[in-house]
mmCIF file of N, CA and C in Angstrom:
data_model
loop_
_atom_site.group_PDB
_atom_site.id
_atom_site.type_symbol
_atom_site.label_atom_id
_atom_site.label_comp_id
_atom_site.label_asym_id
_atom_site.label_seq_id
_atom_site.Cartn_x
_atom_site.Cartn_y
_atom_site.Cartn_z
ATOM 1 N N MET H 1 -8.040 -7.353 15.139
ATOM 2 C CA MET H 1 -7.028 -6.340 14.935
ATOM 3 C C MET H 1 -7.716 -5.099 14.355
ATOM 4 N N ILE H 2 -7.327 -3.932 14.852
ATOM 5 C CA ILE H 2 -7.855 -2.676 14.323
ATOM 6 C C ILE H 2 -6.884 -2.157 13.268
ATOM 7 N N LEU H 3 -7.440 -1.789 12.110
ATOM 8 C CA LEU H 3 -6.665 -1.181 11.034
ATOM 9 C C LEU H 3 -7.243 0.199 10.754
ATOM 10 N N TYR H 4 -6.399 1.092 10.245
ATOM 11 C CA TYR H 4 -6.783 2.488 10.041
ATOM 12 C C TYR H 4 -6.633 2.892 8.578
ATOM 13 N N HIS H 5 -7.521 3.810 8.167
ATOM 14 C CA HIS H 5 -7.460 4.381 6.822
ATOM 15 C C HIS H 5 -7.543 5.897 6.968
ATOM 16 N N GLY H 6 -6.590 6.596 6.370
ATOM 17 C CA GLY H 6 -6.582 8.048 6.428
ATOM 18 C C GLY H 6 -7.102 8.654 5.139
ATOM 19 N N SER H 7 -8.036 9.603 5.270
ATOM 20 C CA SER H 7 -8.621 10.260 4.102
ATOM 21 C C SER H 7 -9.075 11.660 4.497
ATOM 22 N N ASN H 8 -9.755 12.321 3.565
ATOM 23 C CA ASN H 8 -10.313 13.637 3.861
ATOM 24 C C ASN H 8 -11.818 13.555 4.136
ATOM 25 N N ILE H 9 -12.346 12.335 4.173
ATOM 26 C CA ILE H 9 -13.754 12.089 4.495
ATOM 27 C C ILE H 9 -13.858 10.815 5.334
ATOM 28 N N GLU H 10 -14.948 10.682 6.061
ATOM 29 C CA GLU H 10 -15.211 9.452 6.818
ATOM 30 C C GLU H 10 -15.518 8.332 5.835
ATOM 31 N N ILE H 11 -14.911 7.188 6.027
ATOM 32 C CA ILE H 11 -15.162 6.014 5.189
ATOM 33 C C ILE H 11 -15.847 4.975 6.073
ATOM 34 N N SER H 12 -17.081 4.644 5.758
ATOM 35 C CA SER H 12 -17.790 3.649 6.563
ATOM 36 C C SER H 12 -17.852 2.299 5.864
ATOM 37 N N GLN H 13 -17.691 2.319 4.541
ATOM 38 C CA GLN H 13 -17.745 1.083 3.768
ATOM 39 C C GLN H 13 -16.639 1.109 2.710
ATOM 40 N N ILE H 14 -15.934 0.002 2.593
ATOM 41 C CA ILE H 14 -14.826 -0.089 1.644
ATOM 42 C C ILE H 14 -15.362 -0.226 0.228
ATOM 43 N N ASP H 15 -14.833 0.614 -0.668
ATOM 44 C CA ASP H 15 -15.181 0.557 -2.090
ATOM 45 C C ASP H 15 -13.873 0.488 -2.882
ATOM 46 N N ILE H 16 -13.504 -0.726 -3.275
ATOM 47 C CA ILE H 16 -12.246 -0.956 -3.999
ATOM 48 C C ILE H 16 -12.184 -0.138 -5.283
ATOM 49 N N ASP H 17 -13.317 0.078 -5.922
ATOM 50 C CA ASP H 17 -13.348 0.793 -7.201
ATOM 51 C C ASP H 17 -12.883 2.238 -7.086
ATOM 52 N N LYS H 18 -12.864 2.793 -5.884
ATOM 53 C CA LYS H 18 -12.399 4.168 -5.716
ATOM 54 C C LYS H 18 -10.877 4.253 -5.613
ATOM 55 N N GLY H 19 -10.214 3.094 -5.563
ATOM 56 C CA GLY H 19 -8.753 3.074 -5.520
ATOM 57 C C GLY H 19 -8.169 3.534 -6.847
ATOM 58 N N ARG H 20 -6.916 3.985 -6.785
ATOM 59 C CA ARG H 20 -6.246 4.467 -7.996
ATOM 60 C C ARG H 20 -5.248 3.434 -8.489
ATOM 61 N N LYS H 21 -5.105 3.372 -9.797
ATOM 62 C CA LYS H 21 -4.114 2.467 -10.392
ATOM 63 C C LYS H 21 -2.714 3.033 -10.173
ATOM 64 N N GLY H 22 -1.718 2.165 -10.321
ATOM 65 C CA GLY H 22 -0.331 2.593 -10.192
ATOM 66 C C GLY H 22 0.168 2.699 -8.762
ATOM 67 N N LYS H 23 -0.593 2.211 -7.800
ATOM 68 C CA LYS H 23 -0.171 2.260 -6.401
ATOM 69 C C LYS H 23 0.685 1.030 -6.067
ATOM 70 N N ASP H 24 1.369 1.069 -4.939
ATOM 71 C CA ASP H 24 2.356 0.043 -4.573
ATOM 72 C C ASP H 24 1.843 -1.390 -4.636
ATOM 73 N N PHE H 25 0.662 -1.634 -4.105
ATOM 74 C CA PHE H 25 0.105 -2.988 -4.106
ATOM 75 C C PHE H 25 -1.017 -3.122 -5.130
ATOM 76 N N GLY H 26 -1.127 -2.162 -6.023
ATOM 77 C CA GLY H 26 -2.169 -2.179 -7.040
ATOM 78 C C GLY H 26 -3.368 -1.346 -6.608
ATOM 79 N N LYS H 27 -4.367 -1.312 -7.459
ATOM 80 C CA LYS H 27 -5.591 -0.575 -7.160
ATOM 81 C C LYS H 27 -6.299 -1.270 -6.008
ATOM 82 N N GLY H 28 -6.623 -0.526 -4.975
ATOM 83 C CA GLY H 28 -7.270 -1.146 -3.831
ATOM 84 C C GLY H 28 -7.558 -0.159 -2.728
ATOM 85 N N PHE H 29 -7.865 -0.685 -1.578
ATOM 86 C CA PHE H 29 -8.165 0.098 -0.381
ATOM 87 C C PHE H 29 -7.046 -0.166 0.616
ATOM 88 N N TYR H 30 -6.332 0.874 0.990
ATOM 89 C CA TYR H 30 -5.127 0.728 1.803
ATOM 90 C C TYR H 30 -5.411 0.999 3.280
ATOM 91 N N LEU H 31 -4.937 0.089 4.117
ATOM 92 C CA LEU H 31 -5.101 0.186 5.564
ATOM 93 C C LEU H 31 -3.745 0.025 6.240
ATOM 94 N N SER H 32 -3.648 0.514 7.468
ATOM 95 C CA SER H 32 -2.404 0.393 8.225
ATOM 96 C C SER H 32 -2.706 0.061 9.683
ATOM 97 N N GLU H 33 -1.819 -0.709 10.298
ATOM 98 C CA GLU H 33 -1.894 -0.937 11.744
ATOM 99 C C GLU H 33 -1.428 0.305 12.493
ATOM 100 N N ASP H 34 -0.675 1.151 11.820
ATOM 101 C CA ASP H 34 -0.038 2.328 12.414
ATOM 102 C C ASP H 34 -0.939 3.551 12.246
ATOM 103 N N ILE H 35 -1.545 3.994 13.337
ATOM 104 C CA ILE H 35 -2.449 5.143 13.264
ATOM 105 C C ILE H 35 -1.704 6.400 12.811
ATOM 106 N N LYS H 36 -0.422 6.524 13.160
ATOM 107 C CA LYS H 36 0.371 7.693 12.727
ATOM 108 C C LYS H 36 0.498 7.725 11.204
ATOM 109 N N GLN H 37 0.682 6.561 10.587
ATOM 110 C CA GLN H 37 0.745 6.483 9.126
ATOM 111 C C GLN H 37 -0.590 6.914 8.522
ATOM 112 N N ALA H 38 -1.693 6.471 9.125
ATOM 113 C CA ALA H 38 -3.024 6.851 8.633
ATOM 114 C C ALA H 38 -3.250 8.351 8.799
ATOM 115 N N GLU H 39 -2.786 8.920 9.904
ATOM 116 C CA GLU H 39 -2.922 10.363 10.122
ATOM 117 C C GLU H 39 -2.144 11.139 9.062
ATOM 118 N N LYS H 40 -0.943 10.671 8.761
ATOM 119 C CA LYS H 40 -0.123 11.310 7.728
ATOM 120 C C LYS H 40 -0.835 11.258 6.375
ATOM 121 N N MET H 41 -1.408 10.100 6.043
ATOM 122 C CA MET H 41 -2.116 9.949 4.769
ATOM 123 C C MET H 41 -3.373 10.821 4.734
ATOM 124 N N ALA H 42 -4.071 10.931 5.857
ATOM 125 C CA ALA H 42 -5.267 11.775 5.918
ATOM 126 C C ALA H 42 -4.906 13.236 5.643
ATOM 127 N N SER H 43 -3.834 13.705 6.253
ATOM 128 C CA SER H 43 -3.388 15.088 6.028
ATOM 129 C C SER H 43 -2.955 15.299 4.585
ATOM 130 N N LEU H 44 -2.215 14.348 4.035
ATOM 131 C CA LEU H 44 -1.747 14.444 2.653
ATOM 132 C C LEU H 44 -2.919 14.444 1.671
ATOM 133 N N THR H 45 -3.878 13.561 1.887
ATOM 134 C CA THR H 45 -5.050 13.494 1.007
ATOM 135 C C THR H 45 -5.847 14.794 1.065
ATOM 136 N N THR H 46 -6.045 15.320 2.261
ATOM 137 C CA THR H 46 -6.776 16.577 2.423
ATOM 138 C C THR H 46 -6.055 17.710 1.700
ATOM 139 N N PHE H 47 -4.733 17.772 1.840
ATOM 140 C CA PHE H 47 -3.937 18.798 1.171
ATOM 141 C C PHE H 47 -4.034 18.662 -0.345
ATOM 142 N N ARG H 48 -3.841 17.444 -0.859
ATOM 143 C CA ARG H 48 -3.856 17.219 -2.311
ATOM 144 C C ARG H 48 -5.212 17.532 -2.932
ATOM 145 N N GLN H 49 -6.285 17.175 -2.246
ATOM 146 C CA GLN H 49 -7.617 17.388 -2.813
ATOM 147 C C GLN H 49 -8.163 18.780 -2.517
ATOM 148 N N GLY H 50 -7.548 19.474 -1.578
ATOM 149 C CA GLY H 50 -7.950 20.841 -1.279
ATOM 150 C C GLY H 50 -9.350 20.969 -0.709
ATOM 151 N N LYS H 51 -9.834 19.903 -0.080
ATOM 152 C CA LYS H 51 -11.169 19.962 0.535
ATOM 153 C C LYS H 51 -11.271 18.921 1.635
ATOM 154 N N GLY H 52 -12.256 19.125 2.505
ATOM 155 C CA GLY H 52 -12.469 18.203 3.609
ATOM 156 C C GLY H 52 -11.502 18.467 4.747
ATOM 157 N N VAL H 53 -11.501 17.567 5.692
ATOM 158 C CA VAL H 53 -10.590 17.622 6.834
ATOM 159 C C VAL H 53 -9.992 16.230 7.022
ATOM 160 N N PRO H 54 -8.811 16.138 7.615
ATOM 161 C CA PRO H 54 -8.229 14.811 7.844
ATOM 162 C C PRO H 54 -9.121 13.958 8.756
ATOM 163 N N VAL H 55 -9.419 12.749 8.307
ATOM 164 C CA VAL H 55 -10.279 11.829 9.057
ATOM 165 C C VAL H 55 -9.624 10.446 9.084
ATOM 166 N N ILE H 56 -9.623 9.828 10.248
ATOM 167 C CA ILE H 56 -9.124 8.460 10.393
ATOM 168 C C ILE H 56 -10.332 7.544 10.571
ATOM 169 N N SER H 57 -10.482 6.582 9.670
ATOM 170 C CA SER H 57 -11.550 5.584 9.773
ATOM 171 C C SER H 57 -10.940 4.295 10.313
ATOM 172 N N LYS H 58 -11.668 3.635 11.224
ATOM 173 C CA LYS H 58 -11.179 2.395 11.834
ATOM 174 C C LYS H 58 -11.975 1.211 11.302
ATOM 175 N N PHE H 59 -11.256 0.108 11.081
ATOM 176 C CA PHE H 59 -11.871 -1.124 10.597
ATOM 177 C C PHE H 59 -11.352 -2.294 11.423
ATOM 178 N N MET H 60 -12.233 -3.220 11.729
ATOM 179 C CA MET H 60 -11.835 -4.453 12.410
ATOM 180 C C MET H 60 -11.447 -5.476 11.349
ATOM 181 N N PHE H 61 -10.300 -6.105 11.538
ATOM 182 C CA PHE H 61 -9.815 -7.123 10.611
ATOM 183 C C PHE H 61 -9.735 -8.453 11.347
ATOM 184 N N ASP H 62 -10.367 -9.458 10.791
ATOM 185 C CA ASP H 62 -10.366 -10.797 11.378
ATOM 186 C C ASP H 62 -9.096 -11.521 10.944
ATOM 187 N N GLU H 63 -8.129 -11.571 11.834
ATOM 188 C CA GLU H 63 -6.828 -12.172 11.520
ATOM 189 C C GLU H 63 -6.905 -13.663 11.226
ATOM 190 N N SER H 64 -8.000 -14.293 11.581
ATOM 191 C CA SER H 64 -8.102 -15.738 11.347
ATOM 192 C C SER H 64 -8.099 -16.081 9.858
ATOM 193 N N ILE H 65 -8.410 -15.109 8.995
ATOM 194 C CA ILE H 65 -8.379 -15.406 7.556
ATOM 195 C C ILE H 65 -6.955 -15.579 7.041
ATOM 196 N N LEU H 66 -5.974 -15.166 7.837
ATOM 197 C CA LEU H 66 -4.576 -15.289 7.424
ATOM 198 C C LEU H 66 -4.035 -16.707 7.592
ATOM 199 N N ASN H 67 -4.820 -17.592 8.169
ATOM 200 C CA ASN H 67 -4.343 -18.957 8.414
ATOM 201 C C ASN H 67 -4.404 -19.847 7.184
ATOM 202 N N GLY H 68 -4.859 -19.294 6.058
ATOM 203 C CA GLY H 68 -4.875 -20.049 4.810
ATOM 204 C C GLY H 68 -6.051 -20.986 4.646
ATOM 205 N N LYS H 69 -7.009 -20.916 5.547
ATOM 206 C CA LYS H 69 -8.160 -21.819 5.475
ATOM 207 C C LYS H 69 -9.394 -21.151 4.876
ATOM 208 N N SER H 70 -9.195 -20.056 4.169
ATOM 209 C CA SER H 70 -10.320 -19.390 3.508
ATOM 210 C C SER H 70 -10.031 -19.308 2.011
ATOM 211 N N ASP H 71 -11.014 -18.863 1.260
ATOM 212 C CA ASP H 71 -10.856 -18.714 -0.188
ATOM 213 C C ASP H 71 -10.193 -17.395 -0.561
ATOM 214 N N ILE H 72 -9.877 -16.584 0.426
ATOM 215 C CA ILE H 72 -9.262 -15.287 0.174
ATOM 216 C C ILE H 72 -7.794 -15.502 -0.178
ATOM 217 N N LYS H 73 -7.393 -14.932 -1.311
ATOM 218 C CA LYS H 73 -6.012 -15.089 -1.789
ATOM 219 C C LYS H 73 -5.161 -13.957 -1.206
ATOM 220 N N ILE H 74 -4.156 -14.336 -0.422
ATOM 221 C CA ILE H 74 -3.355 -13.373 0.327
ATOM 222 C C ILE H 74 -1.882 -13.479 -0.055
ATOM 223 N N LYS H 75 -1.258 -12.319 -0.242
ATOM 224 C CA LYS H 75 0.192 -12.241 -0.455
ATOM 225 C C LYS H 75 0.764 -11.452 0.714
ATOM 226 N N GLN H 76 1.720 -12.041 1.410
ATOM 227 C CA GLN H 76 2.304 -11.372 2.562
ATOM 228 C C GLN H 76 3.816 -11.269 2.395
ATOM 229 N N PHE H 77 4.325 -10.040 2.521
ATOM 230 C CA PHE H 77 5.761 -9.780 2.474
ATOM 231 C C PHE H 77 6.225 -9.514 3.900
ATOM 232 N N GLY H 78 7.244 -10.238 4.352
ATOM 233 C CA GLY H 78 7.743 -10.079 5.710
ATOM 234 C C GLY H 78 8.649 -8.879 5.891
ATOM 235 N N GLY H 79 9.041 -8.254 4.810
ATOM 236 C CA GLY H 79 9.943 -7.112 4.886
ATOM 237 C C GLY H 79 10.358 -6.701 3.490
ATOM 238 N N TYR H 80 11.390 -5.867 3.437
ATOM 239 C CA TYR H 80 11.913 -5.405 2.159
ATOM 240 C C TYR H 80 12.757 -6.515 1.544
ATOM 241 N N THR H 81 12.258 -7.104 0.471
ATOM 242 C CA THR H 81 12.960 -8.181 -0.229
ATOM 243 C C THR H 81 12.975 -7.864 -1.718
ATOM 244 N N ILE H 82 13.741 -8.622 -2.471
ATOM 245 C CA ILE H 82 13.740 -8.444 -3.925
ATOM 246 C C ILE H 82 12.342 -8.706 -4.475
ATOM 247 N N GLU H 83 11.681 -9.744 -3.969
ATOM 248 C CA GLU H 83 10.319 -10.045 -4.428
ATOM 249 C C GLU H 83 9.380 -8.873 -4.149
ATOM 250 N N TRP H 84 9.494 -8.261 -2.957
ATOM 251 C CA TRP H 84 8.672 -7.108 -2.601
ATOM 252 C C TRP H 84 8.943 -5.949 -3.566
ATOM 253 N N ALA H 85 10.222 -5.647 -3.814
ATOM 254 C CA ALA H 85 10.592 -4.537 -4.699
ATOM 255 C C ALA H 85 10.056 -4.762 -6.110
ATOM 256 N N GLU H 86 10.184 -5.977 -6.614
ATOM 257 C CA GLU H 86 9.667 -6.286 -7.954
ATOM 258 C C GLU H 86 8.145 -6.146 -7.999
ATOM 259 N N PHE H 87 7.477 -6.543 -6.931
ATOM 260 C CA PHE H 87 6.018 -6.436 -6.853
ATOM 261 C C PHE H 87 5.584 -4.965 -6.853
ATOM 262 N N ILE H 88 6.266 -4.142 -6.058
ATOM 263 C CA ILE H 88 5.973 -2.705 -6.001
ATOM 264 C C ILE H 88 6.168 -2.078 -7.378
ATOM 265 N N LEU H 89 7.285 -2.375 -8.024
ATOM 266 C CA LEU H 89 7.571 -1.804 -9.345
ATOM 267 C C LEU H 89 6.559 -2.276 -10.383
ATOM 268 N N LEU H 90 6.177 -3.540 -10.331
ATOM 269 C CA LEU H 90 5.163 -4.067 -11.246
ATOM 270 C C LEU H 90 3.867 -3.272 -11.123
ATOM 271 N N ASN H 91 3.439 -3.028 -9.900
ATOM 272 C CA ASN H 91 2.187 -2.307 -9.678
ATOM 273 C C ASN H 91 2.305 -0.822 -9.997
ATOM 274 N N ARG H 92 3.405 -0.203 -9.629
ATOM 275 C CA ARG H 92 3.583 1.225 -9.931
ATOM 276 C C ARG H 92 3.623 1.479 -11.436
ATOM 277 N N ASN H 93 4.142 0.523 -12.186
ATOM 278 C CA ASN H 93 4.238 0.683 -13.640
ATOM 279 C C ASN H 93 2.985 0.237 -14.377
ATOM 280 N N ASN H 94 2.003 -0.265 -13.674
ATOM 281 C CA ASN H 94 0.769 -0.734 -14.297
ATOM 282 C C ASN H 94 -0.215 0.429 -14.434
ATOM 283 N N ASN H 95 -0.335 0.960 -15.626
ATOM 284 C CA ASN H 95 -1.245 2.082 -15.872
ATOM 285 C C ASN H 95 -2.559 1.644 -16.498
ATOM 286 N N THR H 96 -2.853 0.357 -16.419
ATOM 287 C CA THR H 96 -4.113 -0.152 -16.962
ATOM 288 C C THR H 96 -5.137 -0.278 -15.841
ATOM 289 N N ASN H 97 -6.363 -0.559 -16.204
ATOM 290 C CA ASN H 97 -7.407 -0.792 -15.208
ATOM 291 C C ASN H 97 -7.487 -2.257 -14.799
ATOM 292 N N ILE H 98 -6.553 -3.070 -15.288
ATOM 293 C CA ILE H 98 -6.507 -4.489 -14.954
ATOM 294 C C ILE H 98 -5.400 -4.695 -13.924
ATOM 295 N N GLN H 99 -5.727 -5.345 -12.810
ATOM 296 C CA GLN H 99 -4.727 -5.594 -11.775
ATOM 297 C C GLN H 99 -3.561 -6.405 -12.335
ATOM 298 N N ALA H 100 -2.370 -6.130 -11.854
ATOM 299 C CA ALA H 100 -1.172 -6.868 -12.262
ATOM 300 C C ALA H 100 -1.035 -8.170 -11.469
ATOM 301 N N HIS H 101 -1.911 -8.391 -10.509
ATOM 302 C CA HIS H 101 -1.888 -9.611 -9.688
ATOM 303 C C HIS H 101 -3.324 -10.007 -9.364
ATOM 304 N N ASP H 102 -3.482 -11.188 -8.775
ATOM 305 C CA ASP H 102 -4.836 -11.652 -8.462
ATOM 306 C C ASP H 102 -5.054 -11.879 -6.966
ATOM 307 N N TYR H 103 -4.314 -11.170 -6.130
ATOM 308 C CA TYR H 103 -4.479 -11.294 -4.686
ATOM 309 C C TYR H 103 -5.649 -10.443 -4.210
ATOM 310 N N ASP H 104 -6.354 -10.948 -3.205
ATOM 311 C CA ASP H 104 -7.429 -10.187 -2.573
ATOM 312 C C ASP H 104 -6.870 -9.244 -1.512
ATOM 313 N N ILE H 105 -5.830 -9.701 -0.827
ATOM 314 C CA ILE H 105 -5.191 -8.925 0.235
ATOM 315 C C ILE H 105 -3.679 -9.011 0.048
ATOM 316 N N VAL H 106 -3.019 -7.849 0.155
ATOM 317 C CA VAL H 106 -1.555 -7.807 0.122
ATOM 318 C C VAL H 106 -1.105 -7.130 1.413
ATOM 319 N N ILE H 107 -0.184 -7.778 2.107
ATOM 320 C CA ILE H 107 0.329 -7.263 3.376
ATOM 321 C C ILE H 107 1.836 -7.104 3.244
ATOM 322 N N GLY H 108 2.325 -5.929 3.618
ATOM 323 C CA GLY H 108 3.766 -5.723 3.559
ATOM 324 C C GLY H 108 4.133 -4.287 3.836
ATOM 325 N N PRO H 109 5.437 -4.008 3.829
ATOM 326 C CA PRO H 109 5.899 -2.644 4.079
ATOM 327 C C PRO H 109 5.402 -1.697 2.993
ATOM 328 N N ILE H 110 5.087 -0.490 3.417
ATOM 329 C CA ILE H 110 4.682 0.510 2.438
ATOM 330 C C ILE H 110 5.910 1.280 1.973
ATOM 331 N N ALA H 111 5.784 1.867 0.816
ATOM 332 C CA ALA H 111 6.887 2.644 0.253
ATOM 333 C C ALA H 111 6.655 4.115 0.589
ATOM 334 N N ASP H 112 7.260 4.582 1.686
ATOM 335 C CA ASP H 112 7.138 5.981 2.061
ATOM 336 C C ASP H 112 8.105 6.827 1.227
ATOM 337 N N ASP H 113 8.312 8.083 1.617
ATOM 338 C CA ASP H 113 9.165 8.984 0.831
ATOM 339 C C ASP H 113 10.586 8.453 0.671
ATOM 340 N N THR H 114 11.157 7.903 1.740
ATOM 341 C CA THR H 114 12.517 7.369 1.673
ATOM 342 C C THR H 114 12.585 6.196 0.706
ATOM 343 N N VAL H 115 11.606 5.311 0.802
ATOM 344 C CA VAL H 115 11.557 4.152 -0.094
ATOM 345 C C VAL H 115 11.345 4.617 -1.528
ATOM 346 N N GLY H 116 10.477 5.601 -1.709
ATOM 347 C CA GLY H 116 10.223 6.145 -3.045
ATOM 348 C C GLY H 116 11.491 6.687 -3.685
ATOM 349 N N LEU H 117 12.313 7.366 -2.896
ATOM 350 C CA LEU H 117 13.587 7.891 -3.399
ATOM 351 C C LEU H 117 14.496 6.750 -3.846
ATOM 352 N N GLN H 118 14.596 5.709 -3.029
ATOM 353 C CA GLN H 118 15.440 4.570 -3.388
ATOM 354 C C GLN H 118 14.901 3.854 -4.634
ATOM 355 N N LEU H 119 13.576 3.735 -4.749
ATOM 356 C CA LEU H 119 12.986 3.121 -5.944
ATOM 357 C C LEU H 119 13.335 3.925 -7.195
ATOM 358 N N ARG H 120 13.280 5.250 -7.093
ATOM 359 C CA ARG H 120 13.647 6.096 -8.240
ATOM 360 C C ARG H 120 15.120 5.912 -8.602
ATOM 361 N N ARG H 121 15.978 5.790 -7.608
ATOM 362 C CA ARG H 121 17.403 5.552 -7.874
ATOM 363 C C ARG H 121 17.587 4.240 -8.625
ATOM 364 N N PHE H 122 16.813 3.214 -8.241
ATOM 365 C CA PHE H 122 16.887 1.924 -8.930
ATOM 366 C C PHE H 122 16.384 2.058 -10.365
ATOM 367 N N ILE H 123 15.234 2.684 -10.547
ATOM 368 C CA ILE H 123 14.635 2.841 -11.879
ATOM 369 C C ILE H 123 15.575 3.602 -12.808
ATOM 370 N N GLN H 124 16.274 4.600 -12.269
ATOM 371 C CA GLN H 124 17.191 5.404 -13.075
ATOM 372 C C GLN H 124 18.544 4.731 -13.279
ATOM 373 N N GLY H 125 18.731 3.549 -12.701
ATOM 374 C CA GLY H 125 19.947 2.786 -12.926
ATOM 375 C C GLY H 125 21.119 3.118 -12.021
ATOM 376 N N TYR H 126 20.895 3.909 -10.965
ATOM 377 C CA TYR H 126 21.987 4.266 -10.061
ATOM 378 C C TYR H 126 22.353 3.124 -9.114
ATOM 379 N N ILE H 127 21.372 2.268 -8.800
ATOM 380 C CA ILE H 127 21.628 1.108 -7.947
ATOM 381 C C ILE H 127 20.923 -0.103 -8.551
ATOM 382 N N ASN H 128 21.412 -1.301 -8.212
ATOM 383 C CA ASN H 128 20.727 -2.507 -8.688
ATOM 384 C C ASN H 128 19.705 -2.951 -7.640
ATOM 385 N N ILE H 129 18.929 -3.966 -7.964
ATOM 386 C CA ILE H 129 17.835 -4.364 -7.072
ATOM 387 C C ILE H 129 18.341 -4.896 -5.734
ATOM 388 N N SER H 130 19.490 -5.557 -5.737
ATOM 389 C CA SER H 130 20.064 -6.041 -4.472
ATOM 390 C C SER H 130 20.471 -4.872 -3.580
ATOM 391 N N GLN H 131 21.066 -3.832 -4.179
ATOM 392 C CA GLN H 131 21.435 -2.643 -3.414
ATOM 393 C C GLN H 131 20.186 -1.944 -2.882
ATOM 394 N N LEU H 132 19.140 -1.903 -3.698
ATOM 395 C CA LEU H 132 17.880 -1.291 -3.279
ATOM 396 C C LEU H 132 17.374 -1.955 -2.003
ATOM 397 N N VAL H 133 17.264 -3.262 -2.036
ATOM 398 C CA VAL H 133 16.757 -4.004 -0.877
ATOM 399 C C VAL H 133 17.688 -3.838 0.318
ATOM 400 N N ASN H 134 18.991 -3.871 0.088
ATOM 401 C CA ASN H 134 19.965 -3.713 1.167
ATOM 402 C C ASN H 134 19.837 -2.343 1.826
ATOM 403 N N GLU H 135 19.656 -1.298 1.040
ATOM 404 C CA GLU H 135 19.549 0.053 1.590
ATOM 405 C C GLU H 135 18.243 0.263 2.343
ATOM 406 N N LEU H 136 17.211 -0.499 2.002
ATOM 407 C CA LEU H 136 15.924 -0.364 2.675
ATOM 408 C C LEU H 136 15.850 -1.184 3.957
ATOM 409 N N SER H 137 16.677 -2.209 4.047
ATOM 410 C CA SER H 137 16.615 -3.120 5.210
ATOM 411 C C SER H 137 17.315 -2.549 6.425
#
């Protein structure tokens, strides 16, 4: 499977340490099956950093590791669920350099602008977690 990473520079080797804390799945290296999502992230990163040009880096992912027969610890979310929302909030609220979880790979829906708005509504108490998940589904 080909996965994409959008940035303002070419990425030839993954360096987890360059990830930022407080992200949806924790500090890490984010990839997408959706090249359009990677293109959007590349443009956003270039704009935010004010340097470079949007670049899409491609990586081959060996799907056979998802069969559970490796030592790699994987968390997979099939969609927007209460567990997914709690996981996203746990990671977004983690401002330490210590991961809030011990997974090597996390797979699931990303929180785009629409999801971010709904998460803020939940955090501010306008909706409960069940309503959050219902509105995202």
